[in-house]
Coordinates of C-alpha atoms (C1' of nucleotides) in Angstrom, one line a residue:
Chain V
M8 CA -16.0 0.8 44.6
D9 CA -15.8 4.2 46.1
P10 CA -15.3 6.5 43.1
R11 CA -13.0 8.6 45.2
V12 CA -10.5 5.9 45.2
R13 CA -10.6 5.8 41.5
E14 CA -10.5 9.5 41.2
H15 CA -7.8 9.9 43.7
G16 CA -5.4 8.1 41.5
L17 CA -6.1 10.5 38.7
A18 CA -5.8 13.6 40.7
S19 CA -2.1 13.8 40.0
T20 CA -2.9 15.0 36.5
E21 CA -5.0 17.9 37.6
T22 CA -2.2 20.4 37.7
E23 CA -1.8 20.7 34.0
E24 CA -5.6 20.9 33.6
Q25 CA -5.8 23.7 36.1
D26 CA -3.2 25.6 34.1
M27 CA -5.4 25.4 31.0
G28 CA -8.6 26.9 32.5
T29 CA -11.7 25.1 33.9
R30 CA -11.0 21.7 35.3
K31 CA -12.7 18.7 33.8
G32 CA -12.8 15.1 34.6
P33 CA -13.1 13.2 37.9
W34 CA -13.5 15.1 41.1
T35 CA -10.9 15.0 43.8
I36 CA -11.6 14.6 47.5
E37 CA -10.5 18.2 48.0
E38 CA -13.0 19.4 45.5
D39 CA -15.7 17.4 46.9
S40 CA -15.0 18.8 50.3
L41 CA -14.9 22.4 49.1
L42 CA -18.2 22.0 47.3
A43 CA -20.0 20.2 50.1
H44 CA -18.7 22.7 52.6
Y45 CA -20.0 25.6 50.5
I46 CA -23.4 24.1 49.9
N47 CA -23.8 23.2 53.5
N48 CA -23.2 26.8 54.4
H49 CA -25.1 28.5 51.5
G50 CA -27.5 25.9 50.2
E51 CA -28.1 24.5 46.8
G52 CA -28.5 26.6 43.6
H53 CA -26.5 29.4 42.1
W54 CA -24.0 26.9 40.9
N55 CA -21.8 29.3 39.0
T56 CA -21.5 31.4 42.1
A57 CA -20.8 28.3 44.2
A58 CA -18.1 27.2 41.8
R59 CA -16.4 30.6 42.1
C60 CA -16.9 31.2 45.8
A61 CA -15.9 27.8 46.8
G62 CA -12.6 28.1 45.0
L63 CA -13.4 25.4 42.5
N64 CA -12.0 25.7 39.1
R65 CA -15.2 24.0 37.7
T66 CA -18.2 25.1 35.8
G67 CA -21.4 25.6 37.7
K68 CA -22.9 22.7 35.7
S69 CA -20.2 20.4 36.8
C70 CA -20.7 21.4 40.4
R71 CA -24.4 20.9 40.2
L72 CA -24.0 17.4 38.7
R73 CA -21.4 16.4 41.3
W74 CA -23.6 17.5 44.1
L75 CA -26.8 16.0 42.8
N76 CA -25.3 12.7 41.8
Y77 CA -22.8 12.1 44.5
L78 CA -22.4 14.5 47.3
R79 CA -26.0 15.2 48.2
P80 CA -27.1 13.6 51.4
N81 CA -29.3 10.5 51.1
V82 CA -28.0 9.6 47.7
R83 CA -28.5 5.9 47.4
R84 CA -26.0 4.0 45.3
G85 CA -25.6 0.4 44.6
N86 CA -28.0 -2.1 43.1
I87 CA -31.4 -1.1 42.0
T88 CA -33.8 -3.2 44.1
L89 CA -36.5 -5.3 42.5
Q90 CA -39.1 -2.8 43.7
E91 CA -37.1 0.0 42.1
Q92 CA -36.8 -1.9 38.9
L93 CA -40.5 -2.4 38.8
L94 CA -41.1 1.2 39.5
I95 CA -38.7 2.2 36.8
L96 CA -40.3 0.0 34.2
Q97 CA -43.8 1.2 35.1
L98 CA -42.8 4.9 35.1
H99 CA -40.9 4.6 31.9
S100 CA -43.8 3.0 30.2
R101 CA -45.8 6.0 31.3
W102 CA -43.3 8.8 30.9
G103 CA -40.7 7.6 28.6
N104 CA -37.1 8.9 29.0
R105 CA -38.1 11.5 31.5
W106 CA -35.3 10.4 33.8
S107 CA -35.5 13.2 36.3
K108 CA -39.2 12.8 36.6
I109 CA -38.8 9.1 37.2
A110 CA -36.0 9.7 39.7
Q111 CA -38.3 11.9 41.7
Q112 CA -40.3 8.8 42.5
L113 CA -37.3 6.9 43.7
P114 CA -35.9 8.6 46.7
G115 CA -32.2 8.8 46.8
R116 CA -31.8 7.7 43.2
T117 CA -30.5 10.1 40.6
D118 CA -31.7 10.5 37.1
N119 CA -28.2 9.6 36.0
E120 CA -28.4 6.3 37.8
I121 CA -31.7 5.4 36.4
K122 CA -30.6 6.4 33.0
N123 CA -27.6 4.2 33.3
Y124 CA -29.7 1.4 34.6
W125 CA -32.0 1.7 31.6
R126 CA -29.2 1.8 29.1
T127 CA -27.2 -1.0 30.5
R128 CA -30.0 -3.4 31.4
V129 CA -33.1 -2.6 29.6
Q130 CA -31.7 -1.5 26.3
K131 CA -29.4 -4.4 26.3
Q132 CA -32.4 -6.7 26.6
A133 CA -34.1 -4.9 23.7
K134 CA -31.0 -5.3 21.6
Q135 CA -30.9 -9.0 22.3
L136 CA -34.5 -9.3 21.4
K137 CA -33.6 -7.4 18.2
C138 CA -36.4 -4.9 18.7
E139 CA -36.4 -1.2 19.3
V140 CA -36.7 -0.2 22.9
N141 CA -39.5 2.1 22.1
S142 CA -41.4 -0.4 19.9
K143 CA -44.8 -1.7 20.8
Q144 CA -43.3 -5.1 20.7
F145 CA -40.8 -4.4 23.4
R146 CA -43.3 -2.5 25.5
D147 CA -45.6 -5.4 25.4
T148 CA -42.9 -7.7 26.4
M149 CA -42.1 -5.5 29.3
R150 CA -45.7 -5.1 30.4
Y151 CA -47.0 -8.6 30.0
A152 CA -43.9 -10.6 30.6
W153 CA -41.2 -8.8 32.6
I154 CA -43.3 -6.7 34.9
P155 CA -45.5 -9.6 36.0
R156 CA -42.4 -11.7 36.5
L157 CA -40.9 -8.9 38.5
I158 CA -44.0 -8.8 40.7
E159 CA -43.8 -12.5 41.2
R160 CA -40.2 -12.2 42.1
I161 CA -40.9 -9.5 44.7
Q162 CA -43.7 -11.6 46.1
A163 CA -41.6 -14.7 46.3
E164 CA -38.8 -12.8 48.1
S165 CA -41.2 -11.2 50.5
E166 CA -42.6 -14.6 51.4
S167 CA -39.3 -16.2 52.1
P168 CA -38.1 -15.2 55.5
V169 CA -34.4 -15.4 54.7
D170 CA -32.2 -13.7 52.3
Q171 CA -34.4 -10.8 51.5
P172 CA -32.2 -7.7 51.8
I173 CA -34.7 -5.9 49.6
I174 CA -37.3 -5.8 52.2
S175 CA -35.3 -3.3 54.2
T176 CA -35.7 -0.8 51.4
P177 CA -37.9 2.2 52.1
T178 CA -41.5 2.4 51.0
Y179 CA -41.9 4.8 48.1
H180 CA -44.4 7.5 48.7
S181 CA -45.6 10.2 46.5
S182 CA -48.8 11.8 45.6
Q183 CA -49.3 9.3 42.8
I184 CA -47.4 6.2 43.7
D185 CA -47.3 4.0 46.8
I186 CA -45.4 0.9 46.1
P187 CA -45.6 -1.4 49.1
V188 CA -42.3 -2.9 50.1
A189 CA -43.8 -6.2 51.2
A190 CA -46.0 -7.8 48.7
S191 CA -49.7 -7.8 49.5
E192 CA -52.1 -10.6 48.9
S193 CA -51.8 -10.4 45.1
G194 CA -49.0 -9.3 42.9
S195 CA -51.3 -7.0 41.0
D196 CA -51.5 -4.8 44.0
L197 CA -48.0 -3.7 43.2
I198 CA -49.0 -2.1 40.0
D199 CA -50.4 1.3 40.4
P200 CA -53.4 1.4 38.0
N201 CA -52.6 5.0 37.3
I202 CA -49.4 4.0 35.9
L203 CA -50.3 1.0 33.9
P204 CA -54.0 1.2 33.5
D205 CA -54.1 -1.4 30.8
I206 CA -52.3 -4.1 32.6
S207 CA -55.0 -5.1 35.1
G208 CA -57.7 -4.7 32.6
S209 CA -56.2 -6.6 29.7
C210 CA -56.6 -10.1 30.8
T211 CA -57.0 -11.7 27.4
F212 CA -53.7 -10.6 25.9
S213 CA -51.9 -10.7 29.2
D214 CA -53.1 -14.2 29.9
S215 CA -52.4 -15.6 26.5
L216 CA -49.0 -14.1 26.5
D217 CA -48.4 -15.3 30.0
A218 CA -49.0 -18.7 28.8
Q219 CA -46.5 -18.2 26.0
V220 CA -43.9 -16.6 28.1
S221 CA -43.7 -19.0 30.9
S222 CA -41.1 -18.1 33.5
G223 CA -37.7 -16.6 33.0
S224 CA -38.5 -13.9 30.6
D225 CA -37.8 -10.7 32.3
L226 CA -35.2 -8.1 33.1
T227 CA -33.6 -10.0 35.8
C228 CA -32.2 -12.5 33.3
S229 CA -28.9 -11.4 32.0
Q230 CA -26.8 -14.4 32.1
N231 CA -29.0 -16.1 29.5
P232 CA -31.5 -13.6 28.3
P233 CA -34.2 -14.5 25.9
S234 CA -32.6 -14.8 22.5
S235 CA -34.0 -13.4 19.3
H236 CA -35.2 -16.7 18.0
Y237 CA -38.0 -16.6 20.5
M238 CA -39.4 -13.7 18.5
Q239 CA -42.4 -14.8 16.5
N240 CA -44.8 -12.8 14.4
G241 CA -43.7 -9.5 15.7
S242 CA -44.2 -10.4 19.3
C243 CA -42.1 -12.2 21.9
S244 CA -42.6 -15.8 22.9
Y245 CA -40.4 -18.0 25.0
P246 CA -39.7 -21.6 25.4
E247 CA -41.8 -23.7 27.7
N248 CA -39.1 -24.8 29.9
D249 CA -37.6 -22.5 32.4
S250 CA -34.1 -22.5 30.9
V251 CA -33.5 -18.9 31.5
P252 CA -32.5 -18.3 35.1
W253 CA -33.5 -15.4 37.2
G254 CA -30.0 -14.5 37.8
W255 CA -29.9 -11.4 35.7
Y256 CA -29.9 -9.0 38.5
E257 CA -29.7 -11.1 41.5
H258 CA -29.5 -8.7 44.4
G259 CA -27.1 -9.6 47.1
V260 CA -25.3 -11.6 44.5
D261 CA -24.7 -9.1 41.8
M262 CA -24.1 -6.3 44.2
Q263 CA -21.2 -8.2 45.8
R264 CA -19.4 -8.0 42.5
R265 CA -18.5 -4.5 43.1
G266 CA -18.4 -4.7 46.8
Chain M
dA25 C1' 0.4 -13.9 34.2
dA26 C1' -1.3 -11.5 30.3
dC27 C1' -4.8 -10.3 27.3
dT28 C1' -9.4 -9.2 25.9
dG29 C1' -14.1 -8.0 25.8
dG30 C1' -18.1 -6.7 28.3
dC31 C1' -20.0 -3.9 31.9
dT32 C1' -20.7 0.0 34.9
dC33 C1' -21.0 4.6 36.1
dA34 C1' -19.2 9.3 36.7
dA35 C1' -18.9 13.1 34.1
dC36 C1' -19.2 15.9 29.8
dC37 C1' -21.8 17.9 26.0
dG38 C1' -25.5 20.2 23.6
dC39 C1' -29.9 21.8 23.7
dA40 C1' -34.0 23.8 25.7
dC41 C1' -36.1 26.5 29.0
dC42 C1' -36.4 30.1 32.5
dT43 C1' -35.5 34.5 34.4
dG44 C1' -33.7 39.1 34.8
dT45 C1' -32.4 43.3 32.4
Chain F
dG16 C1' -39.2 41.7 22.2
dA17 C1' -34.2 40.7 22.3
dC18 C1' -30.5 39.3 24.7
dA19 C1' -27.5 37.1 28.2
dG20 C1' -26.7 34.2 32.0
dG21 C1' -28.1 30.4 34.7
dT22 C1' -30.2 26.0 35.2
dG23 C1' -32.1 21.5 34.1
dC24 C1' -32.4 17.5 31.2
dG25 C1' -31.4 13.7 28.1
dG26 C1' -27.8 11.7 25.3
dT27 C1' -23.2 10.2 25.0
dT28 C1' -18.5 9.0 26.2
dG29 C1' -14.6 6.9 28.2
dA30 C1' -11.9 5.2 32.2
dG31 C1' -11.7 1.6 35.2
dC32 C1' -13.1 -2.9 36.8
dC33 C1' -13.9 -7.7 36.3
dA34 C1' -14.6 -12.3 34.5
dG35 C1' -13.3 -15.4 31.0
dT36 C1' -9.8 -17.3 28.2

DNA sequence: AACTGGCTCAACCGCACCTGT
DNA sequence: GACAGGTGCGGTTGAGCCAGT
């Protein structure tokens, strides 16, 4: 849903807030317009000045946030693609909660969006696995189960000629990372060795866990995520059968929920 | 139809860092 | 060096939406 629609309904309460000083809460279309117009003319930065000169009764911080997360051109909203999910998992395993740094590798995505993604999806999975999101146990699950499954998934989608909206997403380029949009010959090509140096080189554990994990243990499973009773001896294992569907974050399906 | 609980995401808050004086 | 103002970042919150009952 366009947030403006949501916000517009709340705009009627703004008068009392304006009387009491700096405005807070959802932005109105008028405020968006004022801010965008100002920044188009004067450029980004100097947010406090922008707030004053644009006639906005907002803090500079609020203006900055609104611009970066919503008004800025090329901001991509909507579902995180599989490639983006993969990249987020990889980068988070390397950098931790450095959302802004991770966001820099995902053009058009904001740190706020990635942070929200992590909290709502990944942390939820950790919670359901009854393990700390920063624990070795969870990281191993991510590295040796979810990421490989994500790669398989990306590969599978790239091989099927129909229903692959993800393929239209841009290739991500940076000095360090170049995640190909279409899968190459092997899924491992999708992992930047600089990001997860231990994945490609840790065949023994990876292979053994792979055998345990089977399919359906990854971050795209939300409808029926791996439950805690699959946890054994401090690591994650999963049932042999593929009872957990890949529907957790089905693109083109999930994204239709919010239109 | 009404209610409820879970989910999403925009926006706020507090803190840390940077820069100019 | 001390201080103040501005900016950036990560954590958190709460309103609104939606699906299930």
